[in-house]
Coordinates of N, CA and C and ligand atoms in Angstrom, one line a residue:
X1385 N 112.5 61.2 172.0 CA 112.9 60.9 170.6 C 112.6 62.1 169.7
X1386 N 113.3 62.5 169.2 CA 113.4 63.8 168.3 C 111.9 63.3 166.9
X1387 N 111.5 64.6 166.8 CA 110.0 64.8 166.1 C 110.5 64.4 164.8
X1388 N 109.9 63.7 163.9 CA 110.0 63.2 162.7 C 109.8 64.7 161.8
X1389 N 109.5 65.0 161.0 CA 109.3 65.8 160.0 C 109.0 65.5 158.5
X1390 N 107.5 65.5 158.4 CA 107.0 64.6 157.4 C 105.8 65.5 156.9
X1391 N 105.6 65.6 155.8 CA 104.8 66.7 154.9 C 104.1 65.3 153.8
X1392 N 103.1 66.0 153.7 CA 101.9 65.2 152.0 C 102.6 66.4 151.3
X1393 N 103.6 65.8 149.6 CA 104.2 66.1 148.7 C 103.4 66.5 147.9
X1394 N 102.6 65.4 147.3 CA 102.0 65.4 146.0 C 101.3 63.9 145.7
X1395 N 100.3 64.1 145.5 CA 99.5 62.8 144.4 C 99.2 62.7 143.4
X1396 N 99.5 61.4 142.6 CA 99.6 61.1 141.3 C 98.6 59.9 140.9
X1397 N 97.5 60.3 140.1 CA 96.4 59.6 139.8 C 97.2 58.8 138.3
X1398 N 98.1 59.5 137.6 CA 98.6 59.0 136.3 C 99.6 59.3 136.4
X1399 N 100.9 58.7 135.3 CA 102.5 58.8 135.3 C 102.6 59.9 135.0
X1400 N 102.1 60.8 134.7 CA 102.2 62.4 134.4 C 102.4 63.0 135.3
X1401 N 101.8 62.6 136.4 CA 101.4 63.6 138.0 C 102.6 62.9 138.5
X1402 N 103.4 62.0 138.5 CA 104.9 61.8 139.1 C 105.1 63.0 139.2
X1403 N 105.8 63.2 140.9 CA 107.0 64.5 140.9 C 108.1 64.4 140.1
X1404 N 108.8 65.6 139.1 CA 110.1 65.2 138.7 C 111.3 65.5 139.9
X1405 N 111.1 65.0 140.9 CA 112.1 65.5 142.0 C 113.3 64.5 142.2
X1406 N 114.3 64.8 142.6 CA 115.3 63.5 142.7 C 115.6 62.8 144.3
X1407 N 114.7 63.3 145.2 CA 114.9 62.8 146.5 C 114.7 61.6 146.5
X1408 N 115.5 60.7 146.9 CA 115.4 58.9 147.1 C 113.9 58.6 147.6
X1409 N 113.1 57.7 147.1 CA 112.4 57.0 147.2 C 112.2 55.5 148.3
X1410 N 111.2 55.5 149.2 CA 110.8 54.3 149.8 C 109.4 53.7 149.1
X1411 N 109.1 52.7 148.5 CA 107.8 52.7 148.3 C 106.9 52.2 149.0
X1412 N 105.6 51.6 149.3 CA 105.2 50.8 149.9 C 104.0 50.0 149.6
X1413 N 104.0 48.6 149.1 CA 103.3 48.2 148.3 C 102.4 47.0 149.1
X1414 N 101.3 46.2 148.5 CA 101.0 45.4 149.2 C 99.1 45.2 148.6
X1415 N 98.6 44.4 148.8 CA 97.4 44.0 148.7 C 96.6 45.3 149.9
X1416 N 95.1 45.4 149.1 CA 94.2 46.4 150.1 C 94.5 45.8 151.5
X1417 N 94.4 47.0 152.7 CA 93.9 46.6 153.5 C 95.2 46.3 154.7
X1418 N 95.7 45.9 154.3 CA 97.0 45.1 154.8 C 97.7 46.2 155.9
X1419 N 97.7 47.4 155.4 CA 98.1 48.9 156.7 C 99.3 49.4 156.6
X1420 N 99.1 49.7 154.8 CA 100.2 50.8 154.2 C 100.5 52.0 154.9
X1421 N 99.2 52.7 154.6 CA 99.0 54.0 154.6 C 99.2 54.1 157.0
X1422 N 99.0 52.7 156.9 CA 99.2 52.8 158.9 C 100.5 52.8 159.5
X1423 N 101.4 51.7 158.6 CA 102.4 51.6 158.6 C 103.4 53.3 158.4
X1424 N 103.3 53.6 157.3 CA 103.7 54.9 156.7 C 103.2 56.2 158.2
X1425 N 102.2 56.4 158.8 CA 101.9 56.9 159.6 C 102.7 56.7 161.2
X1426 N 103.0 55.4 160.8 CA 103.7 54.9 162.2 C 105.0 55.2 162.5
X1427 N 106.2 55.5 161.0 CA 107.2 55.4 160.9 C 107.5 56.9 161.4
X1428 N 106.4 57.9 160.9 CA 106.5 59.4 161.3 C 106.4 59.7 162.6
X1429 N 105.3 59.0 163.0 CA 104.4 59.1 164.3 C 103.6 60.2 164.1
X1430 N 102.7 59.9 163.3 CA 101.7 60.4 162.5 C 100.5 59.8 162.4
X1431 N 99.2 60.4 163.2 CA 98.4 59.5 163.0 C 97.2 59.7 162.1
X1432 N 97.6 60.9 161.6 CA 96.5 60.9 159.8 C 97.3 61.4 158.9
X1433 N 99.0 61.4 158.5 CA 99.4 61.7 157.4 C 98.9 61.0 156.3
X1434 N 98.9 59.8 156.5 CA 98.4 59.0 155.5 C 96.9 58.2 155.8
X1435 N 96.2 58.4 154.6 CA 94.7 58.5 155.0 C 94.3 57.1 155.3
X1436 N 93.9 56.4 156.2 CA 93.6 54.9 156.9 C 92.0 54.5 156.8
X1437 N 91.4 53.2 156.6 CA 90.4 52.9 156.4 C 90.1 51.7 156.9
X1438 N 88.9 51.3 158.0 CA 89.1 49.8 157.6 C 88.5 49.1 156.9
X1439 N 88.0 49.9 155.2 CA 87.3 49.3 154.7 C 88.5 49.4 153.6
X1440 N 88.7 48.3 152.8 CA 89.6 48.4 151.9 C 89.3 49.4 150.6
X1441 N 90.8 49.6 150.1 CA 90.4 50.9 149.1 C 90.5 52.3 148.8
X1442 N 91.0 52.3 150.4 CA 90.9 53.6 150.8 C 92.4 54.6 149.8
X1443 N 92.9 53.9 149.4 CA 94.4 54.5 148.8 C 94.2 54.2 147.1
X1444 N 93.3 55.5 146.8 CA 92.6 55.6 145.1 C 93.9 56.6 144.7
X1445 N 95.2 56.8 145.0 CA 96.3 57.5 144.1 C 97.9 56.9 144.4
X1446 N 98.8 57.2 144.1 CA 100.0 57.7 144.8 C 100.5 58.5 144.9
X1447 N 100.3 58.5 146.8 CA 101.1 60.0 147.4 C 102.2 59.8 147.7
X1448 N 102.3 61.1 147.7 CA 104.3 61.1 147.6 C 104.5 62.0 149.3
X1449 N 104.8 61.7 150.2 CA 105.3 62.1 151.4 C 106.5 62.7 151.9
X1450 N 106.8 64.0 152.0 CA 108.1 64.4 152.0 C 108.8 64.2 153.4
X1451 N 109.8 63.3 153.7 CA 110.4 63.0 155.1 C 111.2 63.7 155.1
X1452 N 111.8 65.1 156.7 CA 113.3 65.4 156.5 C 113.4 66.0 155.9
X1453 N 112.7 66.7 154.9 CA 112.9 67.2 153.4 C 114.7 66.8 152.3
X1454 N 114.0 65.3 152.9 CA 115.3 64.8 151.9 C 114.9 63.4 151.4
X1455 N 114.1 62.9 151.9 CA 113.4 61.6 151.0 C 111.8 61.5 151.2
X1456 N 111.6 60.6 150.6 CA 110.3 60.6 150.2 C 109.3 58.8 150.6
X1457 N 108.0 59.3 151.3 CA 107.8 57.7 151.5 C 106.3 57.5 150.2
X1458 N 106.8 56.6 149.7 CA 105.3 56.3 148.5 C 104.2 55.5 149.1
X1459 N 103.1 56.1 149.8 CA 102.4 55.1 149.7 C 101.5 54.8 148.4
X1460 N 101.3 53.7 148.0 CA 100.7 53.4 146.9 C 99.1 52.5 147.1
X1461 N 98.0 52.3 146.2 CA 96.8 51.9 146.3 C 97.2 50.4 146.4
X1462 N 95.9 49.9 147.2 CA 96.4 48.7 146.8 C 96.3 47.6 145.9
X1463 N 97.1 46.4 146.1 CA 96.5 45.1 145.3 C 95.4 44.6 145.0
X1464 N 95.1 44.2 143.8 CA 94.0 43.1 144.2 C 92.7 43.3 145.2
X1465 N 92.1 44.3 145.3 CA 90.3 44.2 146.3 C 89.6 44.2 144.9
X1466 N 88.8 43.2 145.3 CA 87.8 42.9 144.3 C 86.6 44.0 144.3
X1467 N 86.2 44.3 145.4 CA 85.5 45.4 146.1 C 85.2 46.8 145.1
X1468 N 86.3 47.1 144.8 CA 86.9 48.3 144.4 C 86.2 48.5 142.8
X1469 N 86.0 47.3 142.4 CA 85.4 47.1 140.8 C 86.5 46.6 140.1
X1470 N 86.1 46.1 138.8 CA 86.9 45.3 138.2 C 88.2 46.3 137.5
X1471 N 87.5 47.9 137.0 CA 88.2 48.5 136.1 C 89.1 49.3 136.8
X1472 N 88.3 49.6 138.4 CA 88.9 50.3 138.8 C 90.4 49.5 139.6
X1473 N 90.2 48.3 139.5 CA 91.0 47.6 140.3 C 92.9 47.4 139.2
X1474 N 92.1 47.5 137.9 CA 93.1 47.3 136.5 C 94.0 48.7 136.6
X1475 N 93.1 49.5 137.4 CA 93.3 50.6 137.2 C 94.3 51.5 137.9
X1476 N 94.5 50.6 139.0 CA 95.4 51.2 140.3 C 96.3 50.2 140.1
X1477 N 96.8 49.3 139.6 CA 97.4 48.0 138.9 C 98.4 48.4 138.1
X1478 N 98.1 48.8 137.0 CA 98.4 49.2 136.1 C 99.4 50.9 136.5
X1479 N 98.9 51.5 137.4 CA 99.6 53.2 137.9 C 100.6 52.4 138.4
X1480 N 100.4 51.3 139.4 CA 101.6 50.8 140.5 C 102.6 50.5 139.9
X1481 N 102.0 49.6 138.8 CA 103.6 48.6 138.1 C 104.3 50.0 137.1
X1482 N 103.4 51.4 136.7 CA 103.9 51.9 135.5 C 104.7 53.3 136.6
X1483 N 104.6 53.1 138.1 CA 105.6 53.7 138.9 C 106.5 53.0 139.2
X1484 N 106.3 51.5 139.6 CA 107.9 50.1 140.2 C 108.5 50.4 138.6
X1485 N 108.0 50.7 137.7 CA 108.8 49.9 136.6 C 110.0 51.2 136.3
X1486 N 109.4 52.7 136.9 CA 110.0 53.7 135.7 C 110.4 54.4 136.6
X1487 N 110.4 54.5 138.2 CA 110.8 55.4 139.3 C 112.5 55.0 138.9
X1488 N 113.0 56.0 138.9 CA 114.8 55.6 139.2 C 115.0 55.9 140.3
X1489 N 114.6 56.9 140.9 CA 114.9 57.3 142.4 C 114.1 56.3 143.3
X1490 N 113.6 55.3 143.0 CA 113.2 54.6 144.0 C 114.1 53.2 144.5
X1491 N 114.9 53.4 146.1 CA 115.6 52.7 146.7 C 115.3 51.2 146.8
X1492 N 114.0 51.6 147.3 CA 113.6 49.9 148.0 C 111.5 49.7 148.3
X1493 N 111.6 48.9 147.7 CA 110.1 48.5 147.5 C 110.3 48.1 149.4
X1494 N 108.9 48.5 150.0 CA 108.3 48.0 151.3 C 107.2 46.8 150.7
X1495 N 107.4 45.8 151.0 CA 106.6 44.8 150.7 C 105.5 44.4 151.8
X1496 N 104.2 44.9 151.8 CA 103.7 44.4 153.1 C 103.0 43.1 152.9
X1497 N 102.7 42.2 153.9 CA 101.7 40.8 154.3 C 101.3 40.9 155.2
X1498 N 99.9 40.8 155.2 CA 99.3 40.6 156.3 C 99.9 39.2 156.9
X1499 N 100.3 39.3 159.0 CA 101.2 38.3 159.2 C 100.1 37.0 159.8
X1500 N 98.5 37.7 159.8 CA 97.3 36.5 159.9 C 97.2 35.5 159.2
X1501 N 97.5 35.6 157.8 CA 97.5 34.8 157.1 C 98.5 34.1 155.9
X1502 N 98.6 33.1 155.7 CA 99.3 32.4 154.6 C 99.4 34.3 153.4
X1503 N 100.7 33.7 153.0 CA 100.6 34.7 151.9 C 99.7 34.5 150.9
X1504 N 99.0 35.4 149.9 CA 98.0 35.4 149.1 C 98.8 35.0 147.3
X1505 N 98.1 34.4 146.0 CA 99.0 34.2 144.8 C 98.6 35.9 144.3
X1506 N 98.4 36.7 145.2 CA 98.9 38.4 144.6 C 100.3 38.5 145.7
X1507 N 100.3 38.0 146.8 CA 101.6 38.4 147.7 C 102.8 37.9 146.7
X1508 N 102.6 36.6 146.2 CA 103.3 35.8 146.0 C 103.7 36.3 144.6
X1509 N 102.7 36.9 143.8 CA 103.0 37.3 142.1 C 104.2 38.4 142.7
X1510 N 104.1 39.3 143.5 CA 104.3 41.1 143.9 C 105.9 40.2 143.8
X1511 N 105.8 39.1 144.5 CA 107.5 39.0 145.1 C 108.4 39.2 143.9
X1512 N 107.7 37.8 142.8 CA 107.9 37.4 141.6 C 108.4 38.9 141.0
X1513 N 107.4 39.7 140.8 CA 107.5 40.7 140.1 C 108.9 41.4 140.1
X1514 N 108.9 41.9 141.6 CA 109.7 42.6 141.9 C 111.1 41.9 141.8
X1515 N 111.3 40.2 142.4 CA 112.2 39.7 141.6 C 112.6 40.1 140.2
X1516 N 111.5 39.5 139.2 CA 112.3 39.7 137.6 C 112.8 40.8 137.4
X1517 N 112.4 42.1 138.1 CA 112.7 43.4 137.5 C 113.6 43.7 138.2
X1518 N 113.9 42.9 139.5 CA 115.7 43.3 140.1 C 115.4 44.7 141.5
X1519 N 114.2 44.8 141.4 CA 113.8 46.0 142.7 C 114.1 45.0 144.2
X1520 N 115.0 46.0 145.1 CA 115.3 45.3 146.4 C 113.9 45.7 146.8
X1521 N 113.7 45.0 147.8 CA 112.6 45.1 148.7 C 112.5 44.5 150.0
X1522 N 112.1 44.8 151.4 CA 111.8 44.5 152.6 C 110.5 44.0 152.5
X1523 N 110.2 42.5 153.0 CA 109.5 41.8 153.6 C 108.7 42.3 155.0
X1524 N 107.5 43.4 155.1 CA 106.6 43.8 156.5 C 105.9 42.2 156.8
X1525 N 105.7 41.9 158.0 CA 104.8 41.5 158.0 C 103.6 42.0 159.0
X1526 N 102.2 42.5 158.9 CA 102.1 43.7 159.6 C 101.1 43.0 160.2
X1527 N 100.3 43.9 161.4 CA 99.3 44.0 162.5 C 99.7 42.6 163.1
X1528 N 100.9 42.3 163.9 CA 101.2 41.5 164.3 C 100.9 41.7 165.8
X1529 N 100.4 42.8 166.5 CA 99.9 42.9 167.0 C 98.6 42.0 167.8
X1530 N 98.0 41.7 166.6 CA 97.0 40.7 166.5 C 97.0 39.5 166.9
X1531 N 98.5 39.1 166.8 CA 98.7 37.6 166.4 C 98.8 37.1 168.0
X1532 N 99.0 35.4 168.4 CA 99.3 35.3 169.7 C 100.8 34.9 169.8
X1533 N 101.3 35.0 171.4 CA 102.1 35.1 170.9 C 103.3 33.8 170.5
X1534 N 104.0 34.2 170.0 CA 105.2 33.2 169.0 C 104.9 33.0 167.5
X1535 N 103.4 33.3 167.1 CA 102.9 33.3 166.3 C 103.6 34.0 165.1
X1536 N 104.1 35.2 165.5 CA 105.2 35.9 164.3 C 106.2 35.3 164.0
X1537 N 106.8 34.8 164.9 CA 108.0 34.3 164.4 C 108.1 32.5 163.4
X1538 N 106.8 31.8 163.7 CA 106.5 31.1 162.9 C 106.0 31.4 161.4
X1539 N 105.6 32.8 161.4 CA 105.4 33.3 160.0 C 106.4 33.8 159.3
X1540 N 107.4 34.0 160.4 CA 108.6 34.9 159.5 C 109.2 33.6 159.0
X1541 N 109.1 32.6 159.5 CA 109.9 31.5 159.2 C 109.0 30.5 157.9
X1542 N 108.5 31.0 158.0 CA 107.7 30.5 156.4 C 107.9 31.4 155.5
X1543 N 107.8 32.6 155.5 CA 108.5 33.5 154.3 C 109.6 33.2 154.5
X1544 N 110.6 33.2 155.1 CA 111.9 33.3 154.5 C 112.1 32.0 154.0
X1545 N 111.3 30.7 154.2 CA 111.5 29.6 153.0 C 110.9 30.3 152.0
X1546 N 110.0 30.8 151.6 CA 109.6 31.4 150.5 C 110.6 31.9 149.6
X1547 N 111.3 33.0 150.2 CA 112.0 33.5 149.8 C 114.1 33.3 149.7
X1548 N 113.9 31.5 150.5 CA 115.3 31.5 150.3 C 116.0 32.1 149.2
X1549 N 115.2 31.6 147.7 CA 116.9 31.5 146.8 C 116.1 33.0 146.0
X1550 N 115.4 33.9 146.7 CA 115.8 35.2 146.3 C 116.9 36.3 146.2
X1551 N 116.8 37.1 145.4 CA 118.0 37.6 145.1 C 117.8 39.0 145.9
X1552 N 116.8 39.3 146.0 CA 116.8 41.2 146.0 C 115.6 41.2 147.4
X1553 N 115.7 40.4 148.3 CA 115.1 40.9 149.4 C 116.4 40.8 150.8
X1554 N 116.0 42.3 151.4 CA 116.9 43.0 151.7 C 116.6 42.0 153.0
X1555 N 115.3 42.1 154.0 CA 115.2 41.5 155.0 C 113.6 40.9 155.3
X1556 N 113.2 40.6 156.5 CA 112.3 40.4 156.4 C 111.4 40.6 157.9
X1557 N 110.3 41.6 158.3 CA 110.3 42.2 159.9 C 108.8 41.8 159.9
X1558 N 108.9 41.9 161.5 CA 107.3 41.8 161.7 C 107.4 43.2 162.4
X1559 N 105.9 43.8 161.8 CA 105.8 45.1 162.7 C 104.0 44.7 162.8
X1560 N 104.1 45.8 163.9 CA 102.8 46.3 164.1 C 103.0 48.1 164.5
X1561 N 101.8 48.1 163.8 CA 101.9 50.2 163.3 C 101.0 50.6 164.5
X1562 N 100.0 49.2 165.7 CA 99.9 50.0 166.7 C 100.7 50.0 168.1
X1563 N 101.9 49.2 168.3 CA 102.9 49.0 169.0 C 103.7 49.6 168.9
X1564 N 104.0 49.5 167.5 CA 105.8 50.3 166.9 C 106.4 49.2 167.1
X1565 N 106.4 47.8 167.1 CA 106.9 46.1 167.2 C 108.0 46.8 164.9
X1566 N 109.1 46.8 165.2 CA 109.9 46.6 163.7 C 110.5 48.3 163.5
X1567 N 109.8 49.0 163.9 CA 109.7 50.3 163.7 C 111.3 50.7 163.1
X1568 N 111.7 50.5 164.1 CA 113.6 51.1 164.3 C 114.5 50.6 163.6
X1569 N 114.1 48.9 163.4 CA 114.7 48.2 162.7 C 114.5 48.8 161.3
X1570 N 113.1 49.2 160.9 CA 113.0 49.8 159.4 C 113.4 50.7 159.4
X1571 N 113.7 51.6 160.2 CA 114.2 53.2 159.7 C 115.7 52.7 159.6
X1572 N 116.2 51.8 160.2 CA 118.4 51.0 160.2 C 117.7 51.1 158.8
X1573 N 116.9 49.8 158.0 CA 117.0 49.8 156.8 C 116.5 50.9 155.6
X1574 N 116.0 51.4 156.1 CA 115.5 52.7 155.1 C 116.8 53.6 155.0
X1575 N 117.3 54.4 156.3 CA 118.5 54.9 156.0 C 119.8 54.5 155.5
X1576 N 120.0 53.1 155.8 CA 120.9 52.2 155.0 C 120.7 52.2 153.4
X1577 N 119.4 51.7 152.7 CA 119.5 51.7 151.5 C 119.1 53.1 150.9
X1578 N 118.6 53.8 150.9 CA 118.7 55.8 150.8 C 120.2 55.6 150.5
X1579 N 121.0 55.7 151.5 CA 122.1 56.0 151.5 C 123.3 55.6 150.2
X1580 N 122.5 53.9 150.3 CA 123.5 53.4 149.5 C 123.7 53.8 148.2
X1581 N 123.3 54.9 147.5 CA 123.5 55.5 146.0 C 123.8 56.8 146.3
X1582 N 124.1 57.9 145.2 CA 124.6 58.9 145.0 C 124.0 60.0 145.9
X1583 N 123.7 60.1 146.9 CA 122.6 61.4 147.4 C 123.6 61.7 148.8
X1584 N 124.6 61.7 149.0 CA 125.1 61.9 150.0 C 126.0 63.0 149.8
X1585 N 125.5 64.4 150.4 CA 125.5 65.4 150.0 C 125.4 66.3 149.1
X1586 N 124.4 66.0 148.3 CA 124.1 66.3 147.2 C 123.0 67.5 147.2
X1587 N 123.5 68.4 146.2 CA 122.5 69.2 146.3 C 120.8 68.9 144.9
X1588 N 119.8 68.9 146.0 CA 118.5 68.2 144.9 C 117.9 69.7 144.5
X1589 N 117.7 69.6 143.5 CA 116.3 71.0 142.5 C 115.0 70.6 142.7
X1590 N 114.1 71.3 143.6 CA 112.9 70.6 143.0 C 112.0 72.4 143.5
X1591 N 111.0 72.4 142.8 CA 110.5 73.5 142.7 C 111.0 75.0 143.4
X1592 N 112.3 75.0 142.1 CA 112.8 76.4 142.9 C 113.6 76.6 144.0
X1593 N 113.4 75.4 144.8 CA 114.0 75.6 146.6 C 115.4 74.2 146.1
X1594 N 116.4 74.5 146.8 CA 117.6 73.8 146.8 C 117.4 73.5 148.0
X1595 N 117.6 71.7 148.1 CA 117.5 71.2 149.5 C 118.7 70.5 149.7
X1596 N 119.9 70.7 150.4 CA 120.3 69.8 151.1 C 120.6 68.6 151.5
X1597 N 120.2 67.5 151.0 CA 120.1 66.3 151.8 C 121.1 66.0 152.5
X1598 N 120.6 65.7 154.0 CA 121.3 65.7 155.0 C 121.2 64.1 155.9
X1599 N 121.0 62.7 155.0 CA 120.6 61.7 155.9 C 121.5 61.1 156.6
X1600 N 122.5 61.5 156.9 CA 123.9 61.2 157.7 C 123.3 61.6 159.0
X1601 N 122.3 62.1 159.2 CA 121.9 63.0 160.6 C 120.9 61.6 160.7
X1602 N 120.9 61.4 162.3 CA 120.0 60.5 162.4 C 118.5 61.2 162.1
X1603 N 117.4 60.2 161.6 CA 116.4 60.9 160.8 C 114.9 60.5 162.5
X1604 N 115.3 59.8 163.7 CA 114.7 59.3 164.4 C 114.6 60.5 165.7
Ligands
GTP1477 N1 95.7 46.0 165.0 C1 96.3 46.6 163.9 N2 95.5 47.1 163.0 C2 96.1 47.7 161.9 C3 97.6 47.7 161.8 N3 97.9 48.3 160.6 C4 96.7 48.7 160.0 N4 95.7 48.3 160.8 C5 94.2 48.5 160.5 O1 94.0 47.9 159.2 C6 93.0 48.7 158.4 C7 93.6 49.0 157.1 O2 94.7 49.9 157.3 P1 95.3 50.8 156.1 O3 96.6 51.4 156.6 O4 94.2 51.8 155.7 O5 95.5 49.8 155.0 P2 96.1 50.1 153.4 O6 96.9 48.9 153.1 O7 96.6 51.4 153.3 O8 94.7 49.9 152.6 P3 94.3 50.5 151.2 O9 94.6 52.0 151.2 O10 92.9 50.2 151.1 O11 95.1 49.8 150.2 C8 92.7 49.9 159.3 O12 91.5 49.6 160.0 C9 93.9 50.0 160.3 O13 93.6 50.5 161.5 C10 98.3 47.1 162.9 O14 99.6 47.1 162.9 N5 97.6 46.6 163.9
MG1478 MG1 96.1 53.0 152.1

């Protein structure tokens, strides 16, 4: 399988530190803990692009990941750890929604759940959220690995009652980031929605260098 090609872009502690770059956006969102930053590592086959913890917390910014040098993967801090402190928790809250709300280049929210347990009322707000404001997004459900088995598909089948009369969820996968269980299936949907807007063959500006984007090439 041909070598991914994936670079750390840039981090952004405030909306100021956003790249102004126009390469399509994946983001990846989710409550602490849940295996963003593992996930994002797995898609590359990368096993410290993105920095992993098993203590929640570990994702104090958002980094911007350069894939291909033609899109970009966001991992973001997470939801909700109480752990983290109260201000600092308002704090990484507040950067996430003031990147979902204002990125234009961003395709498709990665929605993660942990697939151990019932969804959480932060899984369930995220959905909400991302509903009213009309962002597509894919349903992870992650370290399924874990689970026994038939156990995932009993979970997939309670989110997608969740989410029947949703409007903007694209699909809905079990992965695990230490199997690669979804993997392939997410990169069909990642190169599918990338695709689906203006960036196909377009030439992007971003610091000086003119890049190409070339996602017609399989990116696997
Ligand atoms: N077994 C198993 N463990 C996983 C999987 N994905 C993540 N983990 C573990 O879960 C823990 C948290 O993973 P991270 O990727 O750091 O989680 P995160 O969502 O980025 O966490 P924050 O940065 O704190 O928001 C780590 O100990 C990972 O090794 C998986 O698919 N299977
Ligand atoms: Mg993380």
């Amino acid at each position: 399988m041909k070598q991914v090609h994936a670079e750390f872009f840039t981090g952004a502690s405030a909306p100021i530190h956003f790249p102004k770059t126009e390469w399509p956006e994946i983001a990846f969102v989710g409550r602490s803990n849940v295996g963003k930053s593992s996930l994002i590592n797995s898609i590359v086959r990368r096993k410290q692009l993105a920095l992993t913890s098993s203590t929640p917390g570990k994702t104090q910014q958002i980094n911007f990941f350069l894939v291909e040098k033609s899109w970009i993967l966001v991992d973001l801090p997470g939801f909700g750890y109480a752990s983290v402190g109260k201000v600092k928790r308002l704090e990484f809250s507040k950067l996430n929604y003031s990147y979902l709300e204002s990125r234009e280049q961003l395709r498709m929210v990665c929605m993660l759940i942990d697939s151990r347990h019932d969804p959480s009322q932060t899984d369930i707000g995220l959905i909400e959220w991302l509903e009213n404001h009309h962002i597509k997004y894919t349903i992870l459900l992650t370290k399924c690995d874990k689970l026994k088995a038939g156990a995932e598909e009993e979970r997939k089948a309670q989110i997608k009652g969740l989410v029947q009369y949703c409007n903007y969820c694209v699909d809905i996968l079990t992965y695990s980031a230490e199997t690669g269980l979804g993997r392939e299936q997410l990169w069909g949907i990642i190169k599918r929605e990338s695709k689906e807007h203006d960036i196909i063959g377009m030439n992007v500006q971003n610091a000086g260098i003119t890049v190409h984007t070339s996602i017609e090439e399989d990116i696997n």
